[in-house]
Short mmCIF file of C-alpha atoms in Angstrom, two decimals:
data_model
loop_
_atom_site.label_atom_id
_atom_site.label_comp_id
_atom_site.label_asym_id
_atom_site.label_seq_id
_atom_site.Cartn_x
_atom_site.Cartn_y
_atom_site.Cartn_z
CA UNK A 1 3.15 -3.69 -28.89
CA UNK A 2 5.81 -5.49 -26.94
CA UNK A 3 5.86 -9.30 -27.29
CA UNK A 4 4.40 -11.22 -24.40
CA UNK A 5 6.83 -12.94 -22.11
CA UNK A 6 6.59 -16.71 -22.07
CA UNK A 7 7.54 -18.80 -19.11
CA UNK A 8 9.41 -22.09 -19.29
CA UNK A 9 6.25 -23.87 -18.28
CA UNK A 10 4.28 -22.28 -21.12
CA UNK A 11 7.02 -23.11 -23.64
CA UNK A 12 7.06 -26.73 -22.52
CA UNK A 13 3.33 -27.05 -22.87
CA UNK A 14 3.34 -25.50 -26.33
CA UNK A 15 6.09 -27.84 -27.47
CA UNK A 16 4.28 -30.88 -26.10
CA UNK A 17 7.23 -31.77 -23.88
CA UNK A 18 6.62 -33.05 -20.36
CA UNK A 19 6.78 -30.37 -17.67
CA UNK A 20 9.86 -30.36 -15.48
CA UNK A 21 9.13 -29.98 -11.79
CA UNK A 22 11.51 -29.71 -8.91
CA UNK A 23 10.71 -31.29 -5.54
CA UNK A 24 10.55 -28.91 -2.61
CA UNK A 25 13.14 -30.85 -0.66
CA UNK A 26 15.70 -30.62 -3.47
CA UNK A 27 17.54 -27.75 -1.78
CA UNK A 28 21.26 -26.94 -2.10
CA UNK A 29 23.39 -29.34 -0.14
CA UNK A 30 24.57 -28.24 3.28
CA UNK A 31 28.27 -28.50 4.24
CA UNK A 32 27.61 -31.76 6.06
CA UNK A 33 25.90 -33.30 3.03
CA UNK A 34 28.65 -32.15 0.65
CA UNK A 35 31.35 -34.14 2.46
CA UNK A 36 32.48 -36.83 -0.02
CA UNK A 37 33.39 -39.43 2.56
CA UNK A 38 31.17 -41.12 5.10
CA UNK A 39 32.89 -39.19 7.88
CA UNK A 40 30.85 -36.31 9.37
CA UNK A 41 31.88 -32.74 8.64
CA UNK A 42 34.86 -31.75 10.73
CA UNK A 43 36.27 -35.30 11.17
CA UNK A 44 38.90 -34.65 8.49
CA UNK A 45 40.70 -32.37 10.96
CA UNK A 46 40.56 -35.13 13.57
CA UNK A 47 42.16 -37.59 11.10
CA UNK A 48 45.01 -35.16 10.47
CA UNK A 49 45.68 -34.84 14.19
CA UNK A 50 45.60 -38.62 14.61
CA UNK A 51 48.09 -39.03 11.77
CA UNK A 52 50.34 -36.44 13.34
CA UNK A 53 50.05 -38.20 16.68
CA UNK A 54 50.93 -41.55 15.07
CA UNK A 55 54.00 -40.01 13.47
CA UNK A 56 55.01 -38.41 16.75
CA UNK A 57 54.89 -41.75 18.57
CA UNK A 58 57.62 -43.16 16.30
CA UNK A 59 60.72 -42.09 18.23
CA UNK A 60 64.18 -43.14 17.11
CA UNK A 61 65.73 -45.94 19.12
CA UNK A 62 68.65 -43.73 20.01
CA UNK A 63 66.44 -41.01 21.55
CA UNK A 64 67.37 -40.16 25.15
CA UNK A 65 65.30 -41.76 27.91
CA UNK A 66 64.69 -38.30 29.51
CA UNK A 67 62.50 -37.33 26.57
CA UNK A 68 59.94 -40.05 27.42
CA UNK A 69 58.20 -37.97 30.10
CA UNK A 70 58.16 -34.95 27.81
CA UNK A 71 56.69 -37.06 24.99
CA UNK A 72 54.01 -38.33 27.37
CA UNK A 73 52.97 -34.76 28.25
CA UNK A 74 52.80 -33.83 24.59
CA UNK A 75 50.68 -36.90 23.87
CA UNK A 76 48.23 -35.98 26.66
CA UNK A 77 47.96 -32.44 25.24
CA UNK A 78 47.30 -33.84 21.78
CA UNK A 79 44.59 -36.15 23.19
CA UNK A 80 42.95 -33.12 24.84
CA UNK A 81 42.98 -31.20 21.55
CA UNK A 82 41.58 -34.22 19.72
CA UNK A 83 38.76 -34.54 22.26
CA UNK A 84 37.85 -30.86 21.91
CA UNK A 85 37.91 -31.03 18.12
CA UNK A 86 35.81 -34.20 18.14
CA UNK A 87 33.25 -32.50 20.40
CA UNK A 88 33.09 -29.49 18.08
CA UNK A 89 32.73 -31.79 15.06
CA UNK A 90 29.92 -33.68 16.81
CA UNK A 91 28.11 -30.42 17.60
CA UNK A 92 28.59 -29.29 14.00
CA UNK A 93 27.15 -32.58 12.77
CA UNK A 94 24.09 -32.22 14.99
CA UNK A 95 23.55 -28.65 13.75
CA UNK A 96 23.77 -29.76 10.12
CA UNK A 97 21.24 -32.49 10.80
CA UNK A 98 18.76 -29.94 12.19
CA UNK A 99 19.44 -30.73 15.91
CA UNK A 100 20.13 -27.46 17.68
CA UNK A 101 23.04 -27.55 20.08
CA UNK A 102 21.95 -24.35 21.89
CA UNK A 103 18.36 -24.66 23.01
CA UNK A 104 17.92 -21.14 24.54
CA UNK A 105 18.91 -19.39 21.27
CA UNK A 106 16.31 -21.39 19.34
CA UNK A 107 13.67 -20.51 21.91
CA UNK A 108 14.49 -16.79 21.59
CA UNK A 109 14.21 -16.97 17.79
CA UNK A 110 10.89 -18.77 18.02
CA UNK A 111 9.55 -16.18 20.43
CA UNK A 112 10.61 -13.40 18.05
CA UNK A 113 8.90 -15.05 15.10
CA UNK A 114 5.78 -15.58 17.18
CA UNK A 115 5.73 -11.88 18.05
CA UNK A 116 6.00 -10.83 14.39
CA UNK A 117 3.38 -13.37 13.43
CA UNK A 118 0.93 -12.09 16.04
CA UNK A 119 1.38 -8.52 14.79
CA UNK A 120 0.68 -9.61 11.22
CA UNK A 121 -2.29 -11.67 12.35
CA UNK A 122 -3.80 -8.61 14.05
CA UNK A 123 -3.55 -6.61 10.83
CA UNK A 124 -5.15 -9.34 8.76
CA UNK A 125 -7.96 -9.77 11.29
CA UNK A 126 -9.08 -6.21 10.48
CA UNK A 127 -9.56 -7.02 6.78
CA UNK A 128 -12.98 -8.35 5.73
CA UNK A 129 -14.44 -9.71 2.53
CA UNK A 130 -17.50 -7.92 1.14
CA UNK A 131 -20.27 -9.63 -0.82
CA UNK A 132 -22.56 -7.23 -2.65
CA UNK A 133 -25.61 -7.66 -4.89
CA UNK A 134 -26.06 -4.82 -7.39
CA UNK A 135 -29.05 -3.66 -9.40
CA UNK A 136 -28.27 -0.76 -11.71
CA UNK A 137 -30.98 1.60 -12.98
CA UNK A 138 -32.14 1.24 -16.54
CA UNK A 139 -32.07 4.70 -18.10
CA UNK A 140 -33.69 3.46 -21.30
CA UNK A 141 -36.61 1.99 -19.32
CA UNK A 142 -36.78 4.14 -16.18
CA UNK A 143 -39.71 2.17 -14.68
CA UNK A 144 -37.55 -0.92 -14.21
CA UNK A 145 -34.02 -1.84 -13.20
CA UNK A 146 -31.38 -3.96 -14.84
CA UNK A 147 -30.69 -7.57 -13.99
CA UNK A 148 -28.98 -8.15 -10.65
CA UNK A 149 -25.37 -9.26 -10.43
CA UNK A 150 -22.98 -10.06 -7.60
CA UNK A 151 -19.43 -8.98 -6.78
CA UNK A 152 -16.82 -9.48 -4.08
CA UNK A 153 -14.36 -6.93 -2.75
CA UNK A 154 -12.37 -6.04 0.35
CA UNK A 155 -12.73 -3.70 3.31
CA UNK A 156 -11.25 -3.03 6.74
CA UNK A 157 -12.49 -2.17 10.22
CA UNK A 158 -11.96 1.31 11.69
CA UNK A 159 -12.92 3.11 14.90
CA UNK A 160 -16.56 3.43 15.87
CA UNK A 161 -17.56 -0.03 14.58
CA UNK A 162 -17.28 1.07 10.97
CA UNK A 163 -15.98 -0.56 7.82
CA UNK A 164 -14.35 1.39 5.00
CA UNK A 165 -14.35 0.19 1.41
CA UNK A 166 -14.65 1.66 -2.09
CA UNK A 167 -17.81 3.33 -3.32
CA UNK A 168 -17.81 1.34 -6.54
CA UNK A 169 -17.84 -1.88 -4.47
CA UNK A 170 -21.34 -1.09 -3.15
CA UNK A 171 -22.60 1.01 -6.05
CA UNK A 172 -26.36 0.50 -6.68
CA UNK A 173 -26.44 -2.10 -3.92
CA UNK A 174 -29.49 -4.08 -2.92
CA UNK A 175 -27.77 -6.22 -0.28
CA UNK A 176 -24.31 -6.10 1.33
CA UNK A 177 -22.77 -8.82 3.48
CA UNK A 178 -19.34 -9.03 5.12
CA UNK A 179 -17.27 -11.93 6.36
CA UNK A 180 -14.26 -11.85 8.64
CA UNK A 181 -11.08 -13.77 8.00
CA UNK A 182 -11.25 -17.38 9.13
CA UNK A 183 -15.02 -17.28 9.63
CA UNK A 184 -17.79 -19.02 7.71
CA UNK A 185 -20.47 -16.57 8.86
CA UNK A 186 -21.67 -13.71 6.66
CA UNK A 187 -23.20 -10.69 8.39
CA UNK A 188 -25.64 -8.25 6.80
CA UNK A 189 -24.13 -4.75 6.61
CA UNK A 190 -25.75 -1.34 6.32
CA UNK A 191 -24.32 1.42 4.12
CA UNK A 192 -23.89 4.63 6.14
CA UNK A 193 -22.36 6.91 3.51
CA UNK A 194 -21.12 6.77 -0.06
CA UNK A 195 -18.60 9.28 -1.45
CA UNK A 196 -18.79 8.98 -5.21
CA UNK A 197 -16.05 11.45 -6.14
CA UNK A 198 -13.56 10.13 -3.54
CA UNK A 199 -14.62 6.48 -4.14
CA UNK A 200 -15.06 5.69 -0.43
CA UNK A 201 -18.02 4.05 1.31
CA UNK A 202 -18.70 3.52 5.02
CA UNK A 203 -20.50 0.42 6.32
CA UNK A 204 -21.54 -0.94 9.69
CA UNK A 205 -22.87 -4.22 11.12
CA UNK A 206 -25.58 -4.27 13.79
CA UNK A 207 -24.82 -7.79 15.04
CA UNK A 208 -22.47 -7.40 18.06
CA UNK A 209 -20.99 -10.86 17.45
CA UNK A 210 -19.22 -9.52 14.37
CA UNK A 211 -17.10 -7.10 16.43
CA UNK A 212 -15.89 -9.57 19.06
CA UNK A 213 -12.10 -9.85 19.40
CA UNK A 214 -11.17 -7.36 16.67
CA UNK A 215 -9.15 -4.16 16.93
CA UNK A 216 -9.58 -1.31 14.42
CA UNK A 217 -6.72 -0.21 12.21
CA UNK A 218 -4.74 2.92 12.98
CA UNK A 219 -4.16 5.57 10.33
CA UNK A 220 -0.62 6.68 9.51
CA UNK A 221 0.77 9.81 7.94
CA UNK A 222 1.19 10.37 4.23
CA UNK A 223 4.13 8.19 3.15
CA UNK A 224 7.13 9.36 1.20
CA UNK A 225 8.62 8.08 -2.02
CA UNK A 226 10.21 4.63 -1.82
CA UNK A 227 8.45 3.81 1.47
CA UNK A 228 7.39 0.18 1.59
CA UNK A 229 3.67 -0.66 1.54
CA UNK A 230 1.73 -3.90 1.91
CA UNK A 231 -1.70 -4.36 0.33
CA UNK A 232 -4.08 -6.93 1.85
CA UNK A 233 -7.33 -8.03 0.25
CA UNK A 234 -9.33 -10.74 -1.50
CA UNK A 235 -8.50 -10.44 -5.22
CA UNK A 236 -9.39 -12.81 -8.01
CA UNK A 237 -7.52 -16.07 -8.25
CA UNK A 238 -8.72 -17.57 -4.98
CA UNK A 239 -11.10 -17.29 -2.05
CA UNK A 240 -8.60 -16.67 0.72
CA UNK A 241 -6.69 -13.54 1.67
CA UNK A 242 -3.86 -12.26 -0.52
CA UNK A 243 -0.89 -10.12 0.54
CA UNK A 244 1.23 -8.14 -1.93
CA UNK A 245 4.00 -5.65 -1.24
CA UNK A 246 5.72 -2.80 -3.06
CA UNK A 247 6.95 0.74 -2.63
CA UNK A 248 5.50 4.21 -3.10
CA UNK A 249 6.28 5.32 -6.65
CA UNK A 250 4.50 8.67 -6.93
CA UNK A 251 2.22 11.05 -5.00
CA UNK A 252 0.16 13.57 -6.93
CA UNK A 253 -3.35 14.75 -7.77
CA UNK A 254 -4.88 12.00 -9.92
CA UNK A 255 -8.16 11.50 -11.71
CA UNK A 256 -10.49 9.17 -9.80
CA UNK A 257 -12.19 7.03 -12.43
CA UNK A 258 -15.37 6.25 -10.49
CA UNK A 259 -16.31 9.85 -9.65
CA UNK A 260 -14.44 11.74 -12.39
CA UNK A 261 -12.84 13.93 -9.70
CA UNK A 262 -9.21 14.95 -9.24
CA UNK A 263 -7.91 14.27 -5.74
CA UNK A 264 -4.66 13.28 -4.08
CA UNK A 265 -3.60 9.67 -4.75
CA UNK A 266 -0.59 7.42 -4.15
CA UNK A 267 0.89 5.31 -6.92
CA UNK A 268 2.51 2.02 -5.87
CA UNK A 269 4.06 -0.91 -7.72
CA UNK A 270 2.31 -3.63 -5.67
CA UNK A 271 -0.11 -5.83 -7.58
CA UNK A 272 -3.72 -4.57 -7.36
CA UNK A 273 -6.31 -6.72 -9.13
CA UNK A 274 -10.08 -7.05 -9.20
CA UNK A 275 -11.22 -7.82 -5.67
CA UNK A 276 -8.42 -5.83 -4.04
CA UNK A 277 -10.64 -2.75 -4.17
CA UNK A 278 -11.36 -1.47 -0.68
CA UNK A 279 -8.44 -3.33 0.90
CA UNK A 280 -6.02 -1.44 3.16
CA UNK A 281 -2.41 -0.55 2.41
CA UNK A 282 -0.12 -0.70 5.46
CA UNK A 283 3.28 0.84 6.01
CA UNK A 284 6.20 -0.82 7.78
CA UNK A 285 4.79 0.25 11.18
CA UNK A 286 1.49 -1.53 10.61
CA UNK A 287 -0.44 1.71 10.07
CA UNK A 288 -3.01 2.12 7.32
CA UNK A 289 -1.83 4.67 4.75
CA UNK A 290 -4.39 4.11 1.99
CA UNK A 291 -7.21 2.18 0.33
CA UNK A 292 -6.58 0.29 -2.91
CA UNK A 293 -9.07 1.50 -5.51
CA UNK A 294 -7.81 1.42 -9.11
CA UNK A 295 -4.96 0.33 -11.36
CA UNK A 296 -3.61 1.26 -14.78
CA UNK A 297 -3.97 -1.43 -17.44
CA UNK A 298 -1.95 -0.52 -20.50
CA UNK A 299 0.32 -2.39 -22.87
CA UNK A 300 3.18 0.00 -22.13
CA UNK A 301 2.74 0.03 -18.33
CA UNK A 302 3.31 -2.60 -15.66
CA UNK A 303 2.62 -2.74 -11.92
CA UNK A 304 0.87 0.63 -11.62
CA UNK A 305 -1.71 0.68 -8.85
CA UNK A 306 -3.30 3.52 -6.90
CA UNK A 307 -4.42 3.88 -3.30
CA UNK A 308 -6.48 6.60 -1.64
CA UNK A 309 -4.24 8.35 0.93
CA UNK A 310 -5.08 9.11 4.55
CA UNK A 311 -5.85 12.85 4.01
CA UNK A 312 -8.71 11.91 1.69
CA UNK A 313 -9.96 9.20 4.07
CA UNK A 314 -9.85 11.53 7.06
CA UNK A 315 -11.68 14.25 5.10
CA UNK A 316 -14.43 11.74 4.28
CA UNK A 317 -14.77 10.59 7.91
CA UNK A 318 -14.65 14.12 9.37
CA UNK A 319 -17.27 15.33 6.89
CA UNK A 320 -19.60 12.50 7.93
CA UNK A 321 -19.08 13.18 11.64
CA UNK A 322 -19.53 16.95 11.30
CA UNK A 323 -22.71 16.88 9.21
CA UNK A 324 -24.24 13.49 10.04
CA UNK A 325 -23.96 12.65 6.36
CA UNK A 326 -21.47 12.93 3.54
CA UNK A 327 -21.60 16.30 1.77
CA UNK A 328 -18.87 15.77 -0.87
CA UNK A 329 -15.55 17.47 -1.54
CA UNK A 330 -15.64 21.17 -2.45
CA UNK A 331 -14.81 22.72 -5.81
CA UNK A 332 -14.08 26.22 -7.07
CA UNK A 333 -16.31 25.91 -10.09
CA UNK A 334 -13.82 27.28 -12.62
CA UNK A 335 -11.78 26.13 -15.60
CA UNK A 336 -8.25 27.46 -15.88
CA UNK A 337 -5.18 27.17 -18.07
CA UNK A 338 -1.46 27.49 -17.47
CA UNK A 339 0.46 30.69 -18.14
CA UNK A 340 3.94 29.37 -18.80
CA UNK A 341 4.29 31.38 -22.00
CA UNK A 342 6.10 34.70 -21.34
CA UNK A 343 4.32 36.26 -24.32
CA UNK A 344 0.92 35.48 -22.79
CA UNK A 345 1.92 36.99 -19.47
CA UNK A 346 3.21 40.12 -21.21
CA UNK A 347 0.02 40.45 -23.28
CA UNK A 348 -2.10 40.26 -20.11
CA UNK A 349 -0.04 42.94 -18.40
CA UNK A 350 1.50 40.76 -15.70
CA UNK A 351 4.66 41.89 -13.96
CA UNK A 352 7.82 39.78 -13.99
CA UNK A 353 7.41 38.63 -10.37
CA UNK A 354 3.72 37.77 -10.70
CA UNK A 355 2.57 34.21 -11.26
CA UNK A 356 -0.82 32.60 -11.62
CA UNK A 357 -3.31 30.83 -13.90
CA UNK A 358 -5.80 32.23 -16.41
CA UNK A 359 -9.50 31.62 -15.80
CA UNK A 360 -11.23 30.42 -18.95
CA UNK A 361 -14.71 29.69 -17.61
CA UNK A 362 -16.74 30.18 -14.42
CA UNK A 363 -19.74 28.11 -13.42
CA UNK A 364 -22.71 30.52 -13.35
CA UNK A 365 -24.21 28.82 -10.26
CA UNK A 366 -20.96 28.73 -8.30
CA UNK A 367 -20.44 31.20 -5.42
CA UNK A 368 -17.16 32.24 -7.05
CA UNK A 369 -19.09 33.69 -10.01
CA UNK A 370 -19.74 36.82 -7.95
CA UNK A 371 -16.02 37.54 -7.67
CA UNK A 372 -14.31 35.92 -10.67
CA UNK A 373 -14.95 36.40 -14.36
CA UNK A 374 -13.54 34.93 -17.54
CA UNK A 375 -10.13 36.45 -18.27
CA UNK A 376 -9.16 37.03 -14.62
CA UNK A 377 -5.85 35.72 -13.34
CA UNK A 378 -5.87 33.73 -10.10
CA UNK A 379 -2.66 34.54 -8.23
CA UNK A 380 -3.12 32.68 -4.92
CA UNK A 381 -5.45 30.40 -3.00
CA UNK A 382 -5.76 30.49 0.79
CA UNK A 383 -2.69 32.79 0.96
CA UNK A 384 -0.55 30.28 -0.98
CA UNK A 385 0.93 31.56 -4.24
CA UNK A 386 0.05 29.67 -7.42
CA UNK A 387 2.80 29.10 -10.00
CA UNK A 388 2.37 29.60 -13.73
CA UNK A 389 1.90 25.85 -14.19
CA UNK A 390 -0.86 25.71 -11.57
CA UNK A 391 1.20 24.09 -8.80
CA UNK A 392 1.89 25.02 -5.18
CA UNK A 393 4.61 23.87 -2.73
CA UNK A 394 3.75 20.47 -1.29
CA UNK A 395 6.64 19.02 0.70
CA UNK A 396 10.38 19.41 0.67
CA UNK A 397 11.43 19.31 -2.97
CA UNK A 398 7.89 18.55 -4.22
CA UNK A 399 5.11 20.53 -5.87
CA UNK A 400 1.48 19.61 -6.48
CA UNK A 401 -1.58 21.00 -8.26
CA UNK A 402 -3.34 23.75 -6.32
CA UNK A 403 -6.53 21.66 -6.53
CA UNK A 404 -5.05 19.80 -3.56
CA UNK A 405 -5.56 22.93 -1.43
CA UNK A 406 -9.17 23.13 -2.58
CA UNK A 407 -9.84 19.47 -1.69
CA UNK A 408 -8.61 20.02 1.88
CA UNK A 409 -11.47 22.43 2.56
CA UNK A 410 -15.10 21.63 3.32
CA UNK A 411 -18.24 22.76 1.53
CA UNK A 412 -19.49 26.28 2.38
CA UNK A 413 -16.12 27.08 3.97
CA UNK A 414 -14.79 30.56 3.21
CA UNK A 415 -11.27 31.01 1.85
CA UNK A 416 -9.20 34.01 0.84
CA UNK A 417 -7.97 34.35 -2.74
CA UNK A 418 -6.19 36.95 -4.84
CA UNK A 419 -6.94 37.80 -8.44
CA UNK A 420 -5.76 40.31 -11.04
CA UNK A 421 -7.75 42.01 -13.76
CA UNK A 422 -6.82 45.63 -14.13
CA UNK A 423 -5.25 45.54 -10.66
CA UNK A 424 -4.50 43.01 -7.96
CA UNK A 425 -7.24 42.59 -5.35
CA UNK A 426 -7.96 39.99 -2.64
CA UNK A 427 -11.43 38.55 -2.08
CA UNK A 428 -13.22 35.81 -0.16
CA UNK A 429 -15.56 33.09 -1.48
CA UNK A 430 -17.56 30.13 -0.25
CA UNK A 431 -16.68 26.81 -1.85
CA UNK A 432 -19.37 24.90 -3.70
CA UNK A 433 -20.10 21.19 -3.67
CA UNK A 434 -18.15 19.15 -6.16
CA UNK A 435 -20.14 18.20 -9.26
CA UNK A 436 -18.68 14.72 -9.77
CA UNK A 437 -20.47 11.98 -11.67
#
């Protein structure tokens, strides 16, 4: 186990020494403040010109009288240069003292900052804080429930006067309330749908006053590696909104802890703590690209958080709109293993160009049980070839588990597959409902 890092503040407290603090105004000195003399910045050049002028005025007594007019012209030119330099030094002094010499430029900068601030304010106005009271069932004493407890989490407003959050934020709920940013009013919310395996829940508020002056978030496309993301929510450590930023570290099929399902997820290095669950993750364009839902806490890992990507969110919303309720993500109902060993492929009679995965078990109640049996080799899914390690092409230079193709479908939807037992044969099946926890 790696030793814990200690800050200077912690070391000072452990040693009993007084803490050293630095005032906020103790910033590095500006060029005007660093001038050793009492003369403003830029006046040293003026002094040099004055000294040169003083030396120039000392003409020898034997100088010709005709040079007097020429010396006068030179003196007037020097005075003009001195006046210009003094004006520049005065403007520089005003700038160093915080007095802008060009008012229009400052106004343009202020307008630009105001525009960026209004855009950020609009994004934060869509994020709400969720207050939930839970009452879990008591499986040891089924005739009663466990003691109630409360929790807080995050959510955000979408189209159709709906609020998206995590399923575990409203799990076994008895009452759910939401509060907008900057408001002291809590509104009672109704739970429309809960997706356990995808860890997404949909809420709504009947009071029309809650929806006044708010615009729903817009969904963006699946981000790429190293794209910047910003997570907004209400995590522990305070009552107000928190904003953290990071980049996309990884995109792959990941195990969802709440529902024990394997779906597409995005790994980021932004801080995600308790209370961030359900909060949106925005890209640089201000579009929502995910929902924060879990993080990895391990002694050998740091800054590993996960967000639910837009394809999973859109599947959840489309399923609710198509069926009037949430029907879950589909599943094949099989267990399979990789076939990376060339000896295994040779023993099963596969040709050199053939690739696929070996089926170890088939759910007896699954629709696929009529077409697949233990020992079959699944070569493709939905006309996409499956590699020996169980992956399919994802994006340029990327591969992903073929379970991603299954999760894109809907329950009772028919797909075409190809298997091999004694010979290769295509077949069609209907997908079953996922059996998540």
